[in-house]
PDB file of C-alpha atoms in Angstrom:
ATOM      1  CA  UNK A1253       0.000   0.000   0.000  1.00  0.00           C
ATOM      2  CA  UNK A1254       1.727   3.076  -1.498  1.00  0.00           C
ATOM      3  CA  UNK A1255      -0.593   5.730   0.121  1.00  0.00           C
ATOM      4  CA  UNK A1256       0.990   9.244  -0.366  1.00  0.00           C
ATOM      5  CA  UNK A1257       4.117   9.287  -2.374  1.00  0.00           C
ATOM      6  CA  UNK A1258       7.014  12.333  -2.475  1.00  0.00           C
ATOM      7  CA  UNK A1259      10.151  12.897  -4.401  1.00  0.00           C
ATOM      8  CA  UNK A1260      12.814  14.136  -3.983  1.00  0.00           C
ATOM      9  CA  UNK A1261      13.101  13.138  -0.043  1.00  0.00           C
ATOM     10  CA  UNK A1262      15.958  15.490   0.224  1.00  0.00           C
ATOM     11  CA  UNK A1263      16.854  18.981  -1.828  1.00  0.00           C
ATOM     12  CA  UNK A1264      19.599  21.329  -1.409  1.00  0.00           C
ATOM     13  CA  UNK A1265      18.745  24.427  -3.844  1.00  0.00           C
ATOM     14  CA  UNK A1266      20.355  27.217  -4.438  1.00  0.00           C
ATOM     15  CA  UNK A1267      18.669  30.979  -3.794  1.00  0.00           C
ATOM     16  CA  UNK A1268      16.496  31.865  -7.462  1.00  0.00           C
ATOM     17  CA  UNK A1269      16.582  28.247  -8.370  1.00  0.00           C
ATOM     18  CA  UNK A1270      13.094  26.714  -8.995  1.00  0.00           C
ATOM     19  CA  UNK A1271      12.002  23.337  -8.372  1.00  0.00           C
ATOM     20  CA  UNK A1272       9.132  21.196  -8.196  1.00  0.00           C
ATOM     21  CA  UNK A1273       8.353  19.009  -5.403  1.00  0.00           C
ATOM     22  CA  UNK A1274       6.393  15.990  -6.652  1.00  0.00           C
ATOM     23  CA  UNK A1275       3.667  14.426  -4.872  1.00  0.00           C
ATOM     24  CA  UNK A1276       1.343  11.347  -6.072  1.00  0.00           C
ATOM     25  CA  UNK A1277      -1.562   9.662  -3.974  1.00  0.00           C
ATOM     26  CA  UNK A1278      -3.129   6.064  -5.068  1.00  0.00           C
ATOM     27  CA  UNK A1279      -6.209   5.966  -3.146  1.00  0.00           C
ATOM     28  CA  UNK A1280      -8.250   7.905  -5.304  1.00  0.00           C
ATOM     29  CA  UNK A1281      -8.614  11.110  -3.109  1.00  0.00           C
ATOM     30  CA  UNK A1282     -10.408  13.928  -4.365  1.00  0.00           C
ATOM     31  CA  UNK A1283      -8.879  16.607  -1.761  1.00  0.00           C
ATOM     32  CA  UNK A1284      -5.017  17.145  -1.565  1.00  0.00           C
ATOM     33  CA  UNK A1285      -2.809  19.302   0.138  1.00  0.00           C
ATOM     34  CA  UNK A1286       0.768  21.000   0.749  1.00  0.00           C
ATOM     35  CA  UNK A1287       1.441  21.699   4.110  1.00  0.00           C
ATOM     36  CA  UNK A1288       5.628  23.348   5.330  1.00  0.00           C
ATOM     37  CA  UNK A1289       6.285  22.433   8.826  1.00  0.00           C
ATOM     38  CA  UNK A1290       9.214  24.576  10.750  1.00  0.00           C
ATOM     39  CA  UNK A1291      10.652  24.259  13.995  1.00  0.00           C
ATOM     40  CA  UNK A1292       8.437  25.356  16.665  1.00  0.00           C
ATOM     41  CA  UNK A1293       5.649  26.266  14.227  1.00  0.00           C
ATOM     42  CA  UNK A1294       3.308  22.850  13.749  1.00  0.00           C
ATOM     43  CA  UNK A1295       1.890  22.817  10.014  1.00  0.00           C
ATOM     44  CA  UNK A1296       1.109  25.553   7.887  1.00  0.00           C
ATOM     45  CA  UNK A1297      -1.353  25.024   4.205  1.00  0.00           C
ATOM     46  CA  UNK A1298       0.262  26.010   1.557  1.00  0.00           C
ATOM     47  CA  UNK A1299      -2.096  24.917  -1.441  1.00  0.00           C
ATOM     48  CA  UNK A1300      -4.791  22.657  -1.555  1.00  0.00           C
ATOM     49  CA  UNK A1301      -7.600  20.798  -4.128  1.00  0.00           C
ATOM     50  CA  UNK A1302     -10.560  19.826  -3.935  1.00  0.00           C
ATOM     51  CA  UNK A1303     -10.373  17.725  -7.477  1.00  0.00           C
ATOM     52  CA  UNK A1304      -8.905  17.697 -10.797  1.00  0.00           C
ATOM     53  CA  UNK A1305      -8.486  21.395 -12.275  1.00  0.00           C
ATOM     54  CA  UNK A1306      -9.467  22.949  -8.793  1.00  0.00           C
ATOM     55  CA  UNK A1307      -7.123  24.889  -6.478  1.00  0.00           C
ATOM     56  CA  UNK A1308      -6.737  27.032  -3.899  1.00  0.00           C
ATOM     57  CA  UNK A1309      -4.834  29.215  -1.286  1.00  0.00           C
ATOM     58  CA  UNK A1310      -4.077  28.121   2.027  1.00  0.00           C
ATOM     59  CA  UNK A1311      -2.134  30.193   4.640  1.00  0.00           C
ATOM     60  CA  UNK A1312       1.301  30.864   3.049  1.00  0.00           C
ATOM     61  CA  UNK A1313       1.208  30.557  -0.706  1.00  0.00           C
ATOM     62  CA  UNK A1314       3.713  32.977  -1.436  1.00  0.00           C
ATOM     63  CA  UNK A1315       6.077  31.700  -3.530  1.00  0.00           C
ATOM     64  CA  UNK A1316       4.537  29.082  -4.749  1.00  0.00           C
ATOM     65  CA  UNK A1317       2.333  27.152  -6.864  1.00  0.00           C
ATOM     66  CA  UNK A1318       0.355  24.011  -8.022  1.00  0.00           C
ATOM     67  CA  UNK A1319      -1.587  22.828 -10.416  1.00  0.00           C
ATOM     68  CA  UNK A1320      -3.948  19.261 -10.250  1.00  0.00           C
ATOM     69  CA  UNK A1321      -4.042  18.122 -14.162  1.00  0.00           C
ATOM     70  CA  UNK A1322      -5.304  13.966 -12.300  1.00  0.00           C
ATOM     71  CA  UNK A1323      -6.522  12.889  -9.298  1.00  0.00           C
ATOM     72  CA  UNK A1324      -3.671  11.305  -8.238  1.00  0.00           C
ATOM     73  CA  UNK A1325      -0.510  14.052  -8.700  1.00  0.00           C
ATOM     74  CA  UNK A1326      -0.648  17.292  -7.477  1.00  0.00           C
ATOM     75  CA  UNK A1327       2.815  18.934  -7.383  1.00  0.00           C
ATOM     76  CA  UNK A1328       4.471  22.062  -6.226  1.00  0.00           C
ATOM     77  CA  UNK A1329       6.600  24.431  -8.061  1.00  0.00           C
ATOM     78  CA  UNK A1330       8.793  26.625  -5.955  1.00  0.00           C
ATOM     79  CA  UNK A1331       9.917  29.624  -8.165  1.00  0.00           C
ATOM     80  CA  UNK A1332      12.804  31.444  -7.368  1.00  0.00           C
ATOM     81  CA  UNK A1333      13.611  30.016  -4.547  1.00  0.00           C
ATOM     82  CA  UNK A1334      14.683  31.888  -1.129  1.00  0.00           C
ATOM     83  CA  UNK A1335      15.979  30.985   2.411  1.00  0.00           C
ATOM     84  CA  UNK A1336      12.262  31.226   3.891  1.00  0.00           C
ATOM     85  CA  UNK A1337      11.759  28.410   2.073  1.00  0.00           C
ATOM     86  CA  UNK A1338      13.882  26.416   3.838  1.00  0.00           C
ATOM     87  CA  UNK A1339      11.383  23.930   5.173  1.00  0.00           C
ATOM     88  CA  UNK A1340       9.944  20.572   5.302  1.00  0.00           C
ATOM     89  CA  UNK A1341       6.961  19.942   3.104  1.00  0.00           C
ATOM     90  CA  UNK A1342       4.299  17.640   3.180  1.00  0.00           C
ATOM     91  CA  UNK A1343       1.916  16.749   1.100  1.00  0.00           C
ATOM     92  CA  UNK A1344      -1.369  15.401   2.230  1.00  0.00           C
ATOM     93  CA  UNK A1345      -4.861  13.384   0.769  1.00  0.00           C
ATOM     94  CA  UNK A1346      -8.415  13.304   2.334  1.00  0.00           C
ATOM     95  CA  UNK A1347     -11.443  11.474   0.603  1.00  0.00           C
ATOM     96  CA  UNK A1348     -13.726  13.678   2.472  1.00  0.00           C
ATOM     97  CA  UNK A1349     -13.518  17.466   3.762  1.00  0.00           C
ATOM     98  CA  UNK A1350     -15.851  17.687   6.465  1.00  0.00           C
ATOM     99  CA  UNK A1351     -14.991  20.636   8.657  1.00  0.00           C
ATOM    100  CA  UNK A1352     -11.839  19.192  10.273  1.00  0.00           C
ATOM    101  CA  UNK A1353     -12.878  15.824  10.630  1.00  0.00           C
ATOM    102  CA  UNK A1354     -11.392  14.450   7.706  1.00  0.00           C
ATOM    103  CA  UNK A1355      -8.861  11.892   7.913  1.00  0.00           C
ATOM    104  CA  UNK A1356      -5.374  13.306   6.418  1.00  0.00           C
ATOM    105  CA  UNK A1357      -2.919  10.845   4.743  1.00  0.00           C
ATOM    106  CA  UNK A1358       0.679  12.125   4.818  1.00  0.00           C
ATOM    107  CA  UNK A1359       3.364  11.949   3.289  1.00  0.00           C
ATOM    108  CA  UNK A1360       6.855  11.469   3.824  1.00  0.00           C
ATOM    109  CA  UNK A1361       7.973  14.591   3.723  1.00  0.00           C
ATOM    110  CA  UNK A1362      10.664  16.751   1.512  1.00  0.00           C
ATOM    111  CA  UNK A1363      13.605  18.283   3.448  1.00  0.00           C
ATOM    112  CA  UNK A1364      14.315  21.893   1.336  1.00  0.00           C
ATOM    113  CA  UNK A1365      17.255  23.898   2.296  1.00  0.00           C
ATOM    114  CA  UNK A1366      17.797  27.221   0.370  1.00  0.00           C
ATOM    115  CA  UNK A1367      21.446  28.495   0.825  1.00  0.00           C
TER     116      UNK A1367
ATOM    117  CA  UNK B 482       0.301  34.065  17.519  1.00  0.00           C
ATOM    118  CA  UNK B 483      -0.413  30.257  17.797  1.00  0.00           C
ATOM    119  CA  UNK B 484      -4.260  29.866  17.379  1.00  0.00           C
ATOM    120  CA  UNK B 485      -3.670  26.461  18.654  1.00  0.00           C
ATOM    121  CA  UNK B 486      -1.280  26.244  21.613  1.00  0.00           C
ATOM    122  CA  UNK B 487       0.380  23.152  23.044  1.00  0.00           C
ATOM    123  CA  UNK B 488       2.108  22.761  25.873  1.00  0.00           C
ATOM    124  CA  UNK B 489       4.440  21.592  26.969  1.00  0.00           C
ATOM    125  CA  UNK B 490       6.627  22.304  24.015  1.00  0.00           C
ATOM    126  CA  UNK B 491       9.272  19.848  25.089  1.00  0.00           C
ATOM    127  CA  UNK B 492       8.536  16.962  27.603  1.00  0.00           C
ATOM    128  CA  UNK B 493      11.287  14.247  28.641  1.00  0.00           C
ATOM    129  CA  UNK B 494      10.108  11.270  30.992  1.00  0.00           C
ATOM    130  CA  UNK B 495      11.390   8.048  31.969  1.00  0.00           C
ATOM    131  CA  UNK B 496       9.301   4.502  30.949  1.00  0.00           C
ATOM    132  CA  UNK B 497       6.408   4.260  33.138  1.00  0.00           C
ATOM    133  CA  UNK B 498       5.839   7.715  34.138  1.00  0.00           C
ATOM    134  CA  UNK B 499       2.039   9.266  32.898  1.00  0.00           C
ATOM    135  CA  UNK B 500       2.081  12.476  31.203  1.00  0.00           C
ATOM    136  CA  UNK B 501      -0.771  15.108  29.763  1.00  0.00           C
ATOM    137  CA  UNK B 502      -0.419  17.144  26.469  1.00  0.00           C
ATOM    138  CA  UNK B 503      -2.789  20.187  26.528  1.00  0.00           C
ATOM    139  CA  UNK B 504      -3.643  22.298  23.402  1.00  0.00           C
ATOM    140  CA  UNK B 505      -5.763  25.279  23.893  1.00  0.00           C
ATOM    141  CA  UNK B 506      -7.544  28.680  22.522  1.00  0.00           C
ATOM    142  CA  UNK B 507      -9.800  31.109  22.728  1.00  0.00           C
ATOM    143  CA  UNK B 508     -12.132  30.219  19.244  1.00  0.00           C
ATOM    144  CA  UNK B 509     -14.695  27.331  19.035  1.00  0.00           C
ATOM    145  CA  UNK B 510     -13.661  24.624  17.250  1.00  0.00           C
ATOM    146  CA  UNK B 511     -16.228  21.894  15.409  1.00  0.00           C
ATOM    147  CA  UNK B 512     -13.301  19.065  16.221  1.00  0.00           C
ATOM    148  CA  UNK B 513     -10.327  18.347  17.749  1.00  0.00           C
ATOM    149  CA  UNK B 514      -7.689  16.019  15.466  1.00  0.00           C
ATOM    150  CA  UNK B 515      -4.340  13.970  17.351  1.00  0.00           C
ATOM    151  CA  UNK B 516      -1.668  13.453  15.250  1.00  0.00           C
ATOM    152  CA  UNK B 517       1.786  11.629  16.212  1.00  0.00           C
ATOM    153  CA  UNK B 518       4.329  11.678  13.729  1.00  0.00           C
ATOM    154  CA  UNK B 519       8.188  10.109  13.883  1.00  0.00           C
ATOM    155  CA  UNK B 520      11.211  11.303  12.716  1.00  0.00           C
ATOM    156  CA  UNK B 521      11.562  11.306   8.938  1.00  0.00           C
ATOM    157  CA  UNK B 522       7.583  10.751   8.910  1.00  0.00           C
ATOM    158  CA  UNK B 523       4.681  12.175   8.072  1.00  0.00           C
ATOM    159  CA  UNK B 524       1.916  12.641  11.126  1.00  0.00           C
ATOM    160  CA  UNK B 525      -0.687   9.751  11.504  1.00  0.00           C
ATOM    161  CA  UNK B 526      -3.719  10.098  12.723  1.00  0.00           C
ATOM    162  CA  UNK B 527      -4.495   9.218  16.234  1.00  0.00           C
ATOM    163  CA  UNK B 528      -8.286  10.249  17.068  1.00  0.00           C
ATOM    164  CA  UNK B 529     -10.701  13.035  16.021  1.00  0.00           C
ATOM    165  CA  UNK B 530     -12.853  14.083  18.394  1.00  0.00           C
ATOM    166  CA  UNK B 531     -15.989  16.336  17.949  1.00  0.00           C
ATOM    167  CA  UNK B 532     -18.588  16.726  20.808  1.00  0.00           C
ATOM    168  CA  UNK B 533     -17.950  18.867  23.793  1.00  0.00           C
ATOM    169  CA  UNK B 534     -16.742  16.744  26.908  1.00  0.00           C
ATOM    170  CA  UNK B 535     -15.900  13.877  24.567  1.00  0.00           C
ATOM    171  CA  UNK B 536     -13.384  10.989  25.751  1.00  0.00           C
ATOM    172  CA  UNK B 537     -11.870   8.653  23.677  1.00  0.00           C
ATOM    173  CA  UNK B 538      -9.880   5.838  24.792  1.00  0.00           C
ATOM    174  CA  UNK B 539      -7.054   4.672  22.504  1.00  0.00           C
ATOM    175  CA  UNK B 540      -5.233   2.027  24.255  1.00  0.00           C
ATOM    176  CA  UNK B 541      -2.800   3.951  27.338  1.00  0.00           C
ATOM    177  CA  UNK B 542      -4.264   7.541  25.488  1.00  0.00           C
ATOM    178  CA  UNK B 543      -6.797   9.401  26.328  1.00  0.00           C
ATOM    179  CA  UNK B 544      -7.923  11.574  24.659  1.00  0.00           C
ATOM    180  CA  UNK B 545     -10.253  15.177  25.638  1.00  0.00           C
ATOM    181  CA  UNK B 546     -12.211  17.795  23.804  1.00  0.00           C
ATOM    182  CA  UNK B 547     -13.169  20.404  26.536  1.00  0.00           C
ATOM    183  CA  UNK B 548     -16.818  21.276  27.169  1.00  0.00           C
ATOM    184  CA  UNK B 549     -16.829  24.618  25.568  1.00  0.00           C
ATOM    185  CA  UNK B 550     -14.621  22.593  22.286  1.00  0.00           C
ATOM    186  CA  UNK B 551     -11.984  25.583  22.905  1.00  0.00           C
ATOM    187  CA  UNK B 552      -9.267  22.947  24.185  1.00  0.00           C
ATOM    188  CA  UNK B 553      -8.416  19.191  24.199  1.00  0.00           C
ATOM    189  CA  UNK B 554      -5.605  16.649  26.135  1.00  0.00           C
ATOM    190  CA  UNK B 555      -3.915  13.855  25.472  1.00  0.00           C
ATOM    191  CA  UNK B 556      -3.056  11.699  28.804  1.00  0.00           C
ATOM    192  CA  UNK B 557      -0.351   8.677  27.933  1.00  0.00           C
ATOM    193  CA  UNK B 558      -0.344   6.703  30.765  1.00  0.00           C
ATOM    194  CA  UNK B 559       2.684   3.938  31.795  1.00  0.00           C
ATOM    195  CA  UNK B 560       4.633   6.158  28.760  1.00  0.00           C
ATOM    196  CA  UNK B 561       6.606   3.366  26.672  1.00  0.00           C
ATOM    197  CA  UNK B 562       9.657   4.550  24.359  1.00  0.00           C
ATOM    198  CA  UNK B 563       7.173   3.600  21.538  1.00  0.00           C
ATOM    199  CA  UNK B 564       5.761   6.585  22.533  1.00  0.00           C
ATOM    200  CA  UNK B 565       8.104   9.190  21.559  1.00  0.00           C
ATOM    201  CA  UNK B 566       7.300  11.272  19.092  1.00  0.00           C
ATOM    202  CA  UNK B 567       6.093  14.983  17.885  1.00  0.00           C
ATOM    203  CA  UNK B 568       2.010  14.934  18.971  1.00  0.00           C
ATOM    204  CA  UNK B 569       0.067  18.012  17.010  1.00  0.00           C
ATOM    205  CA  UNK B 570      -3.441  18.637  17.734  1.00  0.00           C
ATOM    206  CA  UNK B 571      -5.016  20.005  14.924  1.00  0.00           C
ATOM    207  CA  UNK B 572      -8.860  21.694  14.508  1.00  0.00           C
ATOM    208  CA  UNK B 573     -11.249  23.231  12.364  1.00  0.00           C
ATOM    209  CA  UNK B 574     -12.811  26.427  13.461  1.00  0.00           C
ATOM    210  CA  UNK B 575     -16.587  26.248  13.937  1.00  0.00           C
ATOM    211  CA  UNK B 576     -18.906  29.573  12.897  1.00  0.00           C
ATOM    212  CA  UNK B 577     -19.697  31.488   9.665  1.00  0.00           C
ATOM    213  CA  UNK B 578     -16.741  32.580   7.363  1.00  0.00           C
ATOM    214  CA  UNK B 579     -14.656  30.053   8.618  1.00  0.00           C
ATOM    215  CA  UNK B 580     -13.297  28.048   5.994  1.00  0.00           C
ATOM    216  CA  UNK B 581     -13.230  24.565   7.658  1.00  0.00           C
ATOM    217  CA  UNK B 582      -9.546  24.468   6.851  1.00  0.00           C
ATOM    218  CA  UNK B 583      -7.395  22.901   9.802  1.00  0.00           C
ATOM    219  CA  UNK B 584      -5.132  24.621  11.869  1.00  0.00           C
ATOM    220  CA  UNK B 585      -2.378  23.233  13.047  1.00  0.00           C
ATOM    221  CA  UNK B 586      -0.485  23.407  16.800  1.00  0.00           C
ATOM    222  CA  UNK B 587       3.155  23.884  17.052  1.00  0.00           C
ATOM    223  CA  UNK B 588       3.631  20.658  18.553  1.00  0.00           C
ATOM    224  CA  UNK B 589       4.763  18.852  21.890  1.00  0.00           C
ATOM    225  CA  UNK B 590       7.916  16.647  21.360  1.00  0.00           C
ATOM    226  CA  UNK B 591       7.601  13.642  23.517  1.00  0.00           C
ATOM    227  CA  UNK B 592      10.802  11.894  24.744  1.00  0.00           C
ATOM    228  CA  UNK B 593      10.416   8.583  26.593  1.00  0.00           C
ATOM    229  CA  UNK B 594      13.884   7.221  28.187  1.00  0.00           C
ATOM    230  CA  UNK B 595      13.678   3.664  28.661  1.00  0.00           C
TER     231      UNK B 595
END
């Protein structure tokens, strides 16, 4: 059982490179998300979708952005690329949204540093 | 500003020794999430719970949502180095114009010494 699938695990970029951060879920999830975590400062939404061709801002989009062409991949594109970023990104799948109740699948998790 | 706060942040104990996790605020929330995640992991899931006064048993955790749903605990009793971990409540704020998105808590890192 797969679940919720990220690549790279580990990225070292330098500052105004881009990148994209993939992310692929297998469970057939309509709702996915991209959460940063930082020291001290629990999880913060970054992006999510509700479906195929449907996005939206979370807390901290700056920087960033996604797109949803299938249900199962919904990757983000860091452009430009800063030391704020320095982070560690998850990405995230829920079949239902249902005012906090849902159940979140994570993944693994992407370790960014910027230098 | 934290709209979820946990405490305590840190929290070492030895095996066998019962500890409580609070996380607290001043909104409403409709539920209360547990999450435990391990190093070089993504959180799991431990409970969700969503009426006011609500306890749910989950083997040695227990877990609260306050009467008011404006805080919730976790209480680990006999604490086993399985245990260790970062624990992040996590809620969705109840009312109009609220978004249902969840919020997350900073955390409490657990350490368990055997």
């Amino acid at each position: 059982n797969a679940g919720v699938t990220q690549t790279p695990k580990f990225r070292i970029l330098k500052i105004g490179q881009s990148m994209t951060l993939q992310c692929t879920q297998d469970m057939n999830h309509n709702y996915m998300y991209w959460y940063r975590q930082d020291p001290g400062m629990g999880l913060k939404l970054i992006y999510y979708s509700v479906g195929a061709g449907i996005t939206d801002k979370g807390e901290v989009p700056n920087g960033y952005n996604v797109s949803r062409s299938t249900t199962e991949d919904f990757p983000l594109r860091l452009e430009l690329a800063a030391p704020s970023q320095t982070s560690v990104y998850f990405c995230a799948s829920s079949r239902t949204r249902d005012r906090g109740r849902e159940k979140l699948f994570f993944g693994s998790g992407t370790q960014l540093s910027v230098l | 500003t934290q709209l979820l706060e946990q405490s305590p942040q840190f929290l070492s104990i030895q095996e066998g020794e019962n500890l409580t996790v609070y996380c607290n605020s001043s909104s409403v929330f409709s539920s209360l999430q547990w999450y435990r995640q391990e190093p070089g992991e993504g959180p799991v899931l431990l409970v969700t719970v969503v009426t006011g006064g609500e306890v749910k048993k989950l083997k040695r955790l227990t877990f609260q949502f306050g009467d008011a749903r404006k805080d919730s605990s976790l209480h680990i009793t006999a604490a086993q180095p399985g245990d260790t971990g970062l624990y992040l409540c996590a809620g969705a704020r109840s009312g109009s114009g609220n978004t249902g998105k969840l919020i997350f808590g900073q955390g409490t890192t657990l350490q368990v010494k055997p």
